[in-house]
Coordinates of C-alpha atoms in Angstrom, one line a residue:
Chain A
M1309 CA 10.3 251.8 362.0
R1310 CA 7.8 253.7 359.8
D1311 CA 4.2 252.5 359.8
E1312 CA 1.4 253.6 357.6
V1313 CA -2.4 253.5 357.9
S1314 CA -4.9 253.8 355.0
E1315 CA -8.4 252.6 354.1
I1316 CA -9.1 250.6 351.0
D1317 CA -12.5 249.3 349.9
G1318 CA -13.9 249.9 353.4
K1319 CA -11.1 248.0 355.1
V1320 CA -8.4 249.5 357.3
V1321 CA -4.9 248.7 356.0
V1322 CA -1.9 249.0 358.3
K1323 CA 1.7 248.6 357.0
L1324 CA 4.3 247.6 359.5
S1325 CA 7.9 248.2 358.7
G1326 CA 11.3 247.4 360.2
D1327 CA 11.8 245.6 363.5
V1328 CA 8.4 244.6 365.0
D1329 CA 9.8 243.7 368.4
L1330 CA 9.7 244.5 372.1
E1331 CA 11.2 247.9 371.5
H1332 CA 8.5 249.0 369.1
C1333 CA 5.6 246.9 370.4
T1334 CA 3.9 249.8 372.2
T1335 CA 3.6 251.7 368.9
V1336 CA 2.7 248.6 366.9
R1337 CA 0.1 247.5 369.5
G1338 CA -1.4 251.0 369.5
L1339 CA -1.7 251.0 365.7
L1340 CA -3.3 247.6 365.5
L1341 CA -5.7 248.2 368.3
D1342 CA -6.7 251.5 366.8
G1343 CA -7.1 249.7 363.5
V1344 CA -9.6 247.1 364.8
S1345 CA -11.6 249.8 366.7
H1346 CA -13.4 251.0 363.6
G1347 CA -15.7 248.0 363.2
K1348 CA -14.0 247.2 359.9
D1349 CA -11.7 244.4 358.8
L1350 CA -8.0 245.1 359.4
L1351 CA -5.5 244.1 356.8
V1352 CA -1.8 244.1 357.9
D1353 CA 0.9 244.5 355.3
L1354 CA 4.1 242.7 356.5
S1355 CA 6.2 243.2 353.3
D1356 CA 8.7 245.5 355.0
V1357 CA 9.0 243.7 358.3
S1358 CA 12.7 242.9 358.8
Y1359 CA 12.4 241.3 362.2
L1360 CA 9.4 239.9 364.1
D1361 CA 9.7 238.7 367.7
S1362 CA 7.2 237.3 370.2
S1363 CA 6.2 240.7 371.5
G1364 CA 5.2 241.8 367.9
I1365 CA 3.3 238.5 367.4
A1366 CA 1.5 239.0 370.7
S1367 CA 0.2 242.4 369.4
L1368 CA -1.1 240.7 366.2
V1369 CA -2.7 238.0 368.3
E1370 CA -4.4 240.5 370.6
A1371 CA -5.7 242.6 367.6
M1372 CA -7.0 239.3 366.0
Q1373 CA -8.8 238.3 369.2
I1374 CA -10.5 241.7 369.5
A1375 CA -11.5 241.7 365.8
A1376 CA -13.1 238.3 366.3
R1377 CA -15.0 239.5 369.3
N1378 CA -16.2 242.5 367.3
G1379 CA -17.3 240.3 364.4
T1380 CA -14.6 241.6 362.1
A1381 CA -11.4 240.0 360.9
L1382 CA -7.6 240.6 360.9
K1383 CA -5.8 239.4 357.9
L1384 CA -2.1 239.5 357.1
F1385 CA -0.6 239.8 353.6
S1386 CA 2.7 240.1 351.7
A1387 CA 4.6 238.7 354.6
S1388 CA 8.4 239.2 354.2
V1389 CA 10.7 236.2 354.2
Q1390 CA 11.7 236.9 357.8
A1391 CA 8.1 237.3 359.0
M1392 CA 6.9 234.2 357.1
R1393 CA 9.7 232.1 358.6
V1394 CA 8.5 233.0 362.1
F1395 CA 4.9 232.2 361.3
E1396 CA 5.8 228.8 359.7
L1397 CA 8.3 227.8 362.5
A1398 CA 5.7 228.5 365.2
R1399 CA 2.8 227.2 363.1
L1400 CA 1.1 230.6 363.5
D1401 CA 0.0 230.0 359.9
K1402 CA -2.7 227.9 361.6
V1403 CA -3.7 231.0 363.7
F1404 CA -3.6 233.9 361.2
A1405 CA -5.1 234.2 357.7
I1406 CA -2.0 235.0 355.7
H1407 CA -2.6 236.1 352.1
P1408 CA 0.1 236.5 349.3
D1409 CA -0.9 240.1 348.5
L1410 CA -3.4 242.9 349.1
D1411 CA -5.7 241.9 346.3
A1412 CA -6.0 238.4 347.8
A1413 CA -6.6 239.8 351.3
L1414 CA -9.3 242.2 350.0
A1415 CA -11.0 239.4 348.0
S1416 CA -11.0 236.9 350.9
Chain B
M1463 CA 19.7 294.7 406.1
S1464 CA 22.8 293.9 408.2
V1465 CA 25.0 291.0 407.2
R1466 CA 26.2 288.9 410.2
R1467 CA 29.3 286.8 409.9
N1468 CA 29.1 285.4 413.4
T1469 CA 27.2 282.1 413.2
A1470 CA 27.0 281.7 417.0
L1471 CA 23.7 283.5 417.4
P1472 CA 21.2 282.8 420.1
L1473 CA 18.4 280.8 418.5
E1474 CA 15.7 283.4 418.8
E1475 CA 17.9 286.1 417.3
A1476 CA 19.1 283.7 414.5
V1477 CA 15.6 282.9 413.3
S1478 CA 14.5 286.6 413.3
D1479 CA 17.6 287.5 411.3
P1480 CA 17.1 287.0 407.5
L1481 CA 20.4 285.1 407.0
G1482 CA 19.8 283.2 410.2
V1483 CA 16.4 282.0 408.9
L1484 CA 18.1 280.4 405.9
A1485 CA 21.0 279.1 407.9
A1486 CA 18.6 277.5 410.4
F1487 CA 16.6 275.9 407.6
S1488 CA 19.8 274.4 406.1
R1489 CA 20.8 273.0 409.5
D1490 CA 17.4 271.6 410.1
L1491 CA 17.4 269.9 406.7
A1492 CA 20.8 268.3 407.4
V1493 CA 19.7 266.6 410.5
S1494 CA 16.0 265.8 409.7
L1495 CA 14.7 262.7 408.0
D1496 CA 11.7 264.5 406.5
L1497 CA 10.7 268.0 405.4
E1498 CA 8.0 268.7 408.0
G1499 CA 10.1 270.0 410.8
P1500 CA 12.5 272.1 408.6
L1501 CA 9.6 273.6 406.7
S1502 CA 7.7 274.6 409.9
S1503 CA 10.8 276.2 411.3
L1504 CA 11.4 278.0 408.0
L1505 CA 7.9 279.4 408.0
A1506 CA 8.1 280.4 411.7
G1507 CA 11.5 282.1 411.1
I1508 CA 10.1 284.0 408.1
L1509 CA 7.0 285.2 410.1
R1510 CA 9.3 286.5 412.9
A1511 CA 11.7 288.1 410.4
V1512 CA 9.1 290.0 408.5
D1513 CA 6.7 290.5 411.4
A1514 CA 3.6 289.2 409.6
E1515 CA 0.5 287.2 410.7
A1516 CA 0.5 284.4 408.2
A1517 CA 2.9 282.3 406.1
G1518 CA 2.0 279.5 403.8
L1519 CA 3.8 277.2 401.3
F1520 CA 1.7 276.1 398.4
L1521 CA 2.6 273.5 395.9
T1522 CA 1.2 272.7 392.5
A1523 CA -0.3 269.2 392.2
D1524 CA 0.0 267.0 389.0
D1525 CA -3.5 268.3 388.0
G1526 CA -2.4 271.9 388.3
A1527 CA -4.3 272.6 391.5
L1528 CA -2.6 274.2 394.5
F1529 CA -2.4 272.6 397.9
C1530 CA -1.0 273.9 401.1
R1531 CA 2.2 272.0 402.0
G1532 CA 2.7 273.9 405.3
S1533 CA 1.6 277.0 407.1
M1534 CA 2.3 279.1 410.1
G1535 CA 0.0 281.5 411.9
A1536 CA -3.7 281.1 412.6
I1537 CA -4.6 281.9 409.0
G1538 CA -1.5 280.7 407.2
G1539 CA -3.2 278.0 405.3
L1540 CA -5.9 280.4 404.2
V1541 CA -3.7 282.8 402.3
P1542 CA -5.8 283.8 399.3
Q1543 CA -4.6 281.7 396.3
G1544 CA -7.0 283.5 394.0
D1545 CA -5.4 286.9 394.7
P1546 CA -4.0 288.5 391.5
L1547 CA -0.5 288.8 393.1
F1548 CA -0.5 285.2 394.0
A1549 CA -1.6 284.1 390.5
R1550 CA 1.0 286.4 388.8
C1551 CA 3.8 285.0 391.0
L1552 CA 2.8 281.5 390.0
E1553 CA 2.4 282.2 386.4
H1554 CA 5.4 284.4 385.7
G1555 CA 7.7 283.1 388.4
T1556 CA 8.2 286.6 389.8
V1557 CA 8.3 287.9 393.4
E1558 CA 5.1 289.9 393.9
C1559 CA 4.7 292.3 396.7
D1560 CA 2.3 295.1 397.6
Y1561 CA 4.6 296.9 400.0
Q1562 CA 3.7 300.2 398.3
D1563 CA 0.2 299.8 399.5
P1564 CA -0.4 298.2 402.9
L1565 CA -4.1 298.6 402.6
R1566 CA -4.2 297.1 399.1
C1567 CA -7.8 295.9 399.2
G1568 CA -10.8 296.4 401.2
D1569 CA -10.8 292.9 402.5
S1570 CA -10.7 293.1 406.2
A1571 CA -8.9 289.7 406.6
W1572 CA -6.0 290.4 404.1
H1573 CA -4.4 293.8 404.0
S1574 CA -1.0 292.9 402.6
L1575 CA 0.6 290.1 400.7
L1576 CA 4.1 289.0 399.6
C1577 CA 4.6 286.0 397.3
A1578 CA 7.8 284.4 396.0
P1579 CA 7.9 281.5 393.4
L1580 CA 9.3 278.1 394.2
T1581 CA 11.3 277.6 391.0
L1582 CA 13.9 275.0 390.1
N1583 CA 15.5 274.5 386.7
G1584 CA 12.7 276.5 385.2
N1585 CA 10.0 274.4 386.8
R1586 CA 7.5 276.2 389.0
L1587 CA 6.8 274.0 392.0
G1588 CA 4.5 276.5 393.9
V1589 CA 4.5 279.7 395.9
L1590 CA 5.8 280.8 399.3
A1591 CA 3.6 283.6 400.7
V1592 CA 3.4 285.8 403.8
A1593 CA 0.5 288.0 404.5
N1594 CA -0.7 290.8 406.8
K1595 CA 2.4 292.6 407.9
R1596 CA 1.8 293.9 411.4
N1597 CA 3.5 297.3 411.1
G1598 CA 3.7 299.1 407.8
A1599 CA 4.4 297.6 404.5
F1600 CA 6.6 294.7 403.3
T1601 CA 10.1 296.1 402.4
P1602 CA 12.3 295.2 399.5
D1603 CA 14.7 293.4 401.9
E1604 CA 11.8 291.2 403.0
S1605 CA 11.0 290.5 399.4
G1606 CA 14.7 289.4 399.0
L1607 CA 14.5 287.2 402.1
L1608 CA 11.3 285.5 400.9
A1609 CA 12.8 284.9 397.4
A1610 CA 15.9 283.3 399.0
A1611 CA 13.8 281.2 401.3
A1612 CA 11.6 280.1 398.4
G1613 CA 14.7 279.0 396.5
A1614 CA 16.0 277.0 399.4
A1615 CA 12.5 275.4 399.9
A1616 CA 12.2 274.6 396.2
L1617 CA 15.6 272.8 396.3
A1618 CA 14.6 270.9 399.5
I1619 CA 11.2 269.9 398.1
S1620 CA 12.8 268.7 394.8
N1621 CA 15.3 266.6 396.8
D1622 CA 12.5 265.2 398.9
R1623 CA 10.6 264.2 395.7
L1624 CA 13.7 262.6 394.3
T1625 CA 14.3 260.7 397.5
Y1626 CA 10.7 259.5 397.4
A1627 CA 11.0 258.4 393.7
L1628 CA 14.3 256.6 394.6
D1629 CA 12.6 254.8 397.5
C1630 CA 9.8 253.7 395.2
Q1631 CA 12.4 252.5 392.7
K1632 CA 14.2 250.6 395.4
G1633 CA 10.9 249.0 396.4
V1634 CA 10.2 247.9 392.9
G1635 CA 13.8 246.6 392.6
R1636 CA 13.4 244.6 395.8
D1637 CA 10.1 243.2 394.5
L1638 CA 11.9 242.2 391.3
E1639 CA 14.8 240.6 393.1
L1640 CA 12.3 238.6 395.2
A1641 CA 10.3 237.6 392.1
A1642 CA 13.6 236.5 390.5
E1643 CA 14.5 234.4 393.5
I1644 CA 11.0 232.8 393.6
Q1645 CA 11.3 232.1 389.9
R1646 CA 14.7 230.5 390.2
N1647 CA 13.1 228.2 392.8
L1648 CA 10.5 227.1 390.3
L1649 CA 13.2 225.5 388.3
P1650 CA 14.3 222.0 389.2
H1651 CA 17.5 221.5 391.1
A1652 CA 18.4 217.9 390.4
D1653 CA 21.8 216.5 391.1
P1654 CA 23.4 216.7 387.7
A1655 CA 25.6 213.7 388.3
G1656 CA 22.6 211.6 389.3
F1657 CA 20.0 212.4 386.7
P1658 CA 19.8 212.0 382.9
V1659 CA 18.0 215.4 382.4
V1660 CA 19.7 218.8 382.9
G1661 CA 18.5 222.3 382.2
L1662 CA 19.9 225.8 382.3
N1663 CA 18.2 229.2 382.2
R1664 CA 19.8 232.6 381.8
P1665 CA 17.3 235.5 381.9
A1666 CA 18.0 238.5 379.7
R1667 CA 16.6 240.6 382.5
L1668 CA 16.2 240.0 386.2
V1669 CA 13.2 237.8 385.7
S1670 CA 12.7 235.3 382.8
G1671 CA 9.8 234.4 380.5
D1672 CA 11.4 231.0 379.9
F1673 CA 11.2 227.9 382.0
F1674 CA 12.1 224.3 382.0
D1675 CA 11.0 221.5 384.4
F1676 CA 11.5 217.8 384.9
F1677 CA 10.8 215.4 387.7
P1678 CA 10.7 211.6 388.3
L1679 CA 7.1 210.4 387.9
D1680 CA 8.0 206.9 389.0
E1681 CA 11.1 204.7 388.9
R1682 CA 11.3 204.8 385.1
R1683 CA 9.5 207.9 383.7
I1684 CA 10.5 211.5 383.7
P1685 CA 8.1 214.2 382.5
F1686 CA 9.9 217.2 381.1
A1687 CA 9.1 220.6 379.5
L1688 CA 10.7 223.7 378.2
A1689 CA 8.7 226.8 377.4
D1690 CA 9.1 230.4 376.2
V1691 CA 6.5 233.0 377.0
S1692 CA 6.0 235.9 374.5
G1693 CA 7.6 239.2 375.6
K1694 CA 10.0 239.8 378.5
G1695 CA 9.9 241.2 381.9
M1696 CA 7.4 240.9 384.7
N1697 CA 4.3 240.1 382.6
A1698 CA 6.2 237.3 380.9
A1699 CA 7.5 236.1 384.2
L1700 CA 3.9 235.9 385.7
L1701 CA 2.6 233.9 382.7
M1702 CA 5.7 231.7 383.0
A1703 CA 4.9 231.0 386.6
K1704 CA 1.4 230.0 385.6
A1705 CA 2.5 227.7 382.8
A1706 CA 5.1 226.1 385.0
G1707 CA 2.5 225.4 387.7
L1708 CA 0.1 224.0 385.1
F1709 CA 2.8 221.7 383.8
R1710 CA 4.0 220.5 387.2
C1711 CA 0.4 219.7 388.2
L1712 CA -1.1 218.3 385.0
A1713 CA 2.0 216.2 384.0
K1714 CA 1.1 214.0 386.9
T1715 CA -2.3 213.3 385.4
Y1716 CA -1.8 213.2 381.6
D1717 CA 0.4 210.4 380.2
D1718 CA 0.1 211.6 376.6
P1719 CA 2.1 214.8 375.9
A1720 CA -0.5 215.8 373.3
D1721 CA -3.3 215.6 375.9
L1722 CA -1.1 217.4 378.4
L1723 CA -0.5 220.4 376.0
A1724 CA -4.2 220.5 375.1
A1725 CA -5.1 220.8 378.8
I1726 CA -2.4 223.4 379.5
N1727 CA -3.6 225.3 376.4
R1728 CA -7.3 225.4 377.6
E1729 CA -6.3 226.7 381.0
T1730 CA -3.9 229.3 379.5
C1731 CA -6.5 230.5 377.1
E1732 CA -8.9 231.2 379.9
T1733 CA -6.8 233.9 381.5
A1734 CA -4.3 235.0 378.8
S1735 CA -4.3 238.7 378.1
R1736 CA -2.8 241.2 375.7
G1737 CA -2.3 238.4 373.1
M1738 CA 0.4 236.7 375.2
F1739 CA 1.2 233.1 374.4
V1740 CA 3.5 230.3 375.3
T1741 CA 5.6 228.0 373.1
M1742 CA 6.3 224.7 374.7
V1743 CA 7.8 221.3 374.2
A1744 CA 6.5 218.8 376.7
G1745 CA 7.1 215.1 376.9
I1746 CA 8.0 212.1 379.0
Y1747 CA 11.2 210.0 378.9
D1748 CA 11.5 206.4 380.0
H1749 CA 15.2 206.1 381.0
E1750 CA 15.0 202.3 381.3
T1751 CA 14.0 201.8 377.6
G1752 CA 15.3 205.1 376.1
A1753 CA 11.8 205.8 374.7
L1754 CA 10.7 209.4 374.6
W1755 CA 7.4 210.9 373.7
F1756 CA 6.8 214.6 373.2
A1757 CA 4.6 217.2 371.6
N1758 CA 5.5 220.7 370.3
A1759 CA 3.3 223.8 370.6
G1760 CA 4.9 226.4 368.3
H1761 CA 8.3 226.0 369.8
E1762 CA 11.8 225.8 368.1
P1763 CA 12.3 222.3 366.8
P1764 CA 14.1 220.2 369.4
L1765 CA 17.1 218.2 368.2
L1766 CA 17.9 214.5 368.5
R1767 CA 21.6 213.7 368.4
A1768 CA 22.1 210.0 367.6
P1769 CA 25.2 208.2 368.9
D1770 CA 26.7 208.4 365.3
R1771 CA 26.6 212.2 365.7
S1772 CA 23.8 212.7 363.2
Y1773 CA 21.1 215.1 364.0
R1774 CA 17.3 215.2 363.4
S1775 CA 15.0 218.1 364.2
F1776 CA 11.3 218.0 364.9
P1777 CA 9.4 221.2 363.8
A1778 CA 6.2 222.1 365.6
E1779 CA 2.9 220.9 364.1
A1780 CA 0.7 223.1 366.3
P1781 CA 0.6 226.8 367.2
P1782 CA 1.6 228.1 370.7
L1783 CA -0.5 227.8 373.8
G1784 CA -2.9 230.5 374.9
I1785 CA -4.2 231.7 371.5
L1786 CA -6.9 229.2 370.4
P1787 CA -8.6 227.2 373.1
D1788 CA -9.7 224.1 371.1
L1789 CA -6.3 223.1 369.6
T1790 CA -5.2 219.5 369.3
F1791 CA -1.6 218.4 369.4
E1792 CA 0.4 215.5 368.1
T1793 CA 2.6 213.2 370.1
H1794 CA 5.8 212.0 368.6
G1795 CA 7.5 208.8 369.9
I1796 CA 11.2 208.3 369.4
E1797 CA 13.9 206.0 370.6
L1798 CA 16.9 207.8 372.0
A1799 CA 19.0 204.5 371.8
G1800 CA 21.9 206.0 373.6
G1801 CA 21.5 209.4 371.9
E1802 CA 20.6 212.8 373.3
F1803 CA 17.6 215.1 373.0
Y1804 CA 18.0 218.9 373.1
I1805 CA 15.3 221.5 373.6
F1806 CA 16.2 225.2 373.6
T1807 CA 14.6 228.6 373.2
D1808 CA 15.3 231.0 370.4
G1809 CA 17.3 233.1 372.8
L1810 CA 20.1 230.5 372.2
T1811 CA 19.9 230.3 368.4
E1812 CA 19.5 234.1 368.1
Y1813 CA 22.5 234.7 370.3
R1814 CA 24.7 236.9 368.1
Y1815 CA 28.2 238.4 368.0
G1816 CA 27.8 242.1 367.2
E1817 CA 26.1 242.6 363.9
Q1818 CA 27.1 239.2 362.6
E1819 CA 24.7 236.3 361.9
A1820 CA 23.0 234.8 364.9
L1821 CA 24.4 231.5 366.3
G1822 CA 21.6 229.5 364.6
V1823 CA 20.9 225.8 364.9
E1824 CA 24.1 225.0 363.0
G1825 CA 26.2 227.0 365.4
L1826 CA 24.5 225.3 368.3
I1827 CA 25.3 221.9 366.8
Q1828 CA 28.9 222.9 366.5
L1829 CA 29.0 223.9 370.1
V1830 CA 27.4 220.7 371.2
E1831 CA 29.9 218.7 369.2
S1832 CA 32.9 220.6 370.6
H1833 CA 31.9 219.6 374.1
A1834 CA 30.3 216.2 373.4
D1835 CA 32.7 214.2 375.5
L1836 CA 31.8 216.1 378.7
P1837 CA 29.2 214.8 381.1
L1838 CA 25.8 216.4 380.4
A1839 CA 25.7 219.2 383.0
E1840 CA 29.3 220.2 382.3
R1841 CA 28.5 220.1 378.6
L1842 CA 25.7 222.6 378.9
N1843 CA 27.7 224.8 381.2
A1844 CA 30.6 224.7 378.7
L1845 CA 28.3 225.5 375.8
L1846 CA 27.0 228.6 377.5
A1847 CA 30.5 229.6 378.6
E1848 CA 31.4 229.7 374.9
L1849 CA 28.8 232.4 374.5
D1850 CA 30.2 234.5 377.4
H1851 CA 33.0 236.0 375.4
E1852 CA 33.0 239.8 375.0
G1853 CA 31.0 241.0 372.1
W1854 CA 28.3 238.3 372.2
E1855 CA 24.9 239.7 372.9
A1856 CA 21.7 238.0 374.2
R1857 CA 18.5 239.5 372.8
D1858 CA 16.3 237.2 374.8
D1859 CA 16.1 234.9 377.7
L1860 CA 18.2 231.8 377.1
T1861 CA 17.2 228.3 378.2
V1862 CA 18.3 224.8 377.2
L1863 CA 17.2 221.4 378.4
A1864 CA 19.1 218.2 377.5
I1865 CA 18.3 214.5 378.0
D1866 CA 21.2 212.1 377.7
D1867 CA 20.2 208.5 377.2
A1868 CA 23.8 207.4 377.2
W1869 CA 23.8 208.3 380.9
V1870 CA 21.9 205.1 381.7
S1871 CA 24.5 202.8 380.3
R1872 CA 27.3 204.8 381.9
H1873 CA 25.6 204.5 385.3
D1874 CA 24.4 200.9 385.2

């Protein structure tokens, strides 16, 4: 798993890669919680996520809840087929704002 | 220094002889349940052997500070840890001795000091020190004795710490086994031959984040549920216990599965932490009419198997429980009409053989069909037994619940 963090147009962008699962959830959670700690919107790039399990989703949920309490937002974009299948199956598309690409996420 | 080969020394002589001091320490360790006695004897033996006033064993705490683990002599615990010799011994792991200069400083309380490091596998655990030799200066032989004693003490202390860590691990292990036993007792133990609902749970670890439940509400209706908590291990097991308790309690109050899930969701949201959530299918089955109502909160689509062996799945229309407090759910009503209803966790459909594709829903259907003629409980056991072959790997807790409407006609 190789994750990247950047800042674009005043928003923190985190790219998650590989298996976002129990084995890597400590790293993922740290990245996401750090991402929402700056008082800025957090955009999460899921284009290179090959596997997403409930531990990884829980980290996204926690970051989203913290962002909401801070008055900011967590948005997902470019979800891989594997990640999108999980979101649709569990109807998490009703929980997260999922955008087709970075531009759409930035513009929302 | 004379080397004695006769081990049958009188006690007093043994503990004043350098080798006897170490031998006595080894013997004490072998018969003692803790370190206190052997360490005291070691320090006393060293004091006698080197004829000094004070001996102290100092260990480094996690924060780097030194503390006195044991001492002998009226001022043993007061050996000056700030002395340059003491600091050098600890820092460089070298034996430090001022035997060339018995009156090494003007301090009236401390006129001589000998320090040896407690070192094991390159880790410095602390310092063994003796101070104030009564006659003359510490000798090189006495330095050798203290170094050997420090080595033996370091090994004993390391073993003591390992034993303590193992005891703690055993304690955690016992707690986990107890938690697993309590968790197993949360699952229903209905007579498989006398009930149209059967469930099986196989944790990936000692405790599970899955649960299923069912119970007779009255002579006709059976509330049922199957749920999967995010994550694994003890935190998932604790949330599982809460969700199971909420279902067992609230299912007696709410007739409509959508209302039931909404109530469980509100309660779960109040205390959920670290983003944890629960996917759940909950419903109620009337075994007199074959009618079944259920609602699905973000869970794998349950399967309806009709008597003609056709299948229909029911994807979730609402997200999991514990994320958004004001969710509404939808109740589906179906007629089993002699068919079967299967609810399962993704631990089953994601079961995989090596690097091959996961079992998937199609694989699960094939397994159900290959054992369709068996009674319900035997069918589920046979289904899981198929997955027990070498090479199959569970990535998650594995739980399945099945309702067999044909059971009614077979038992009328």
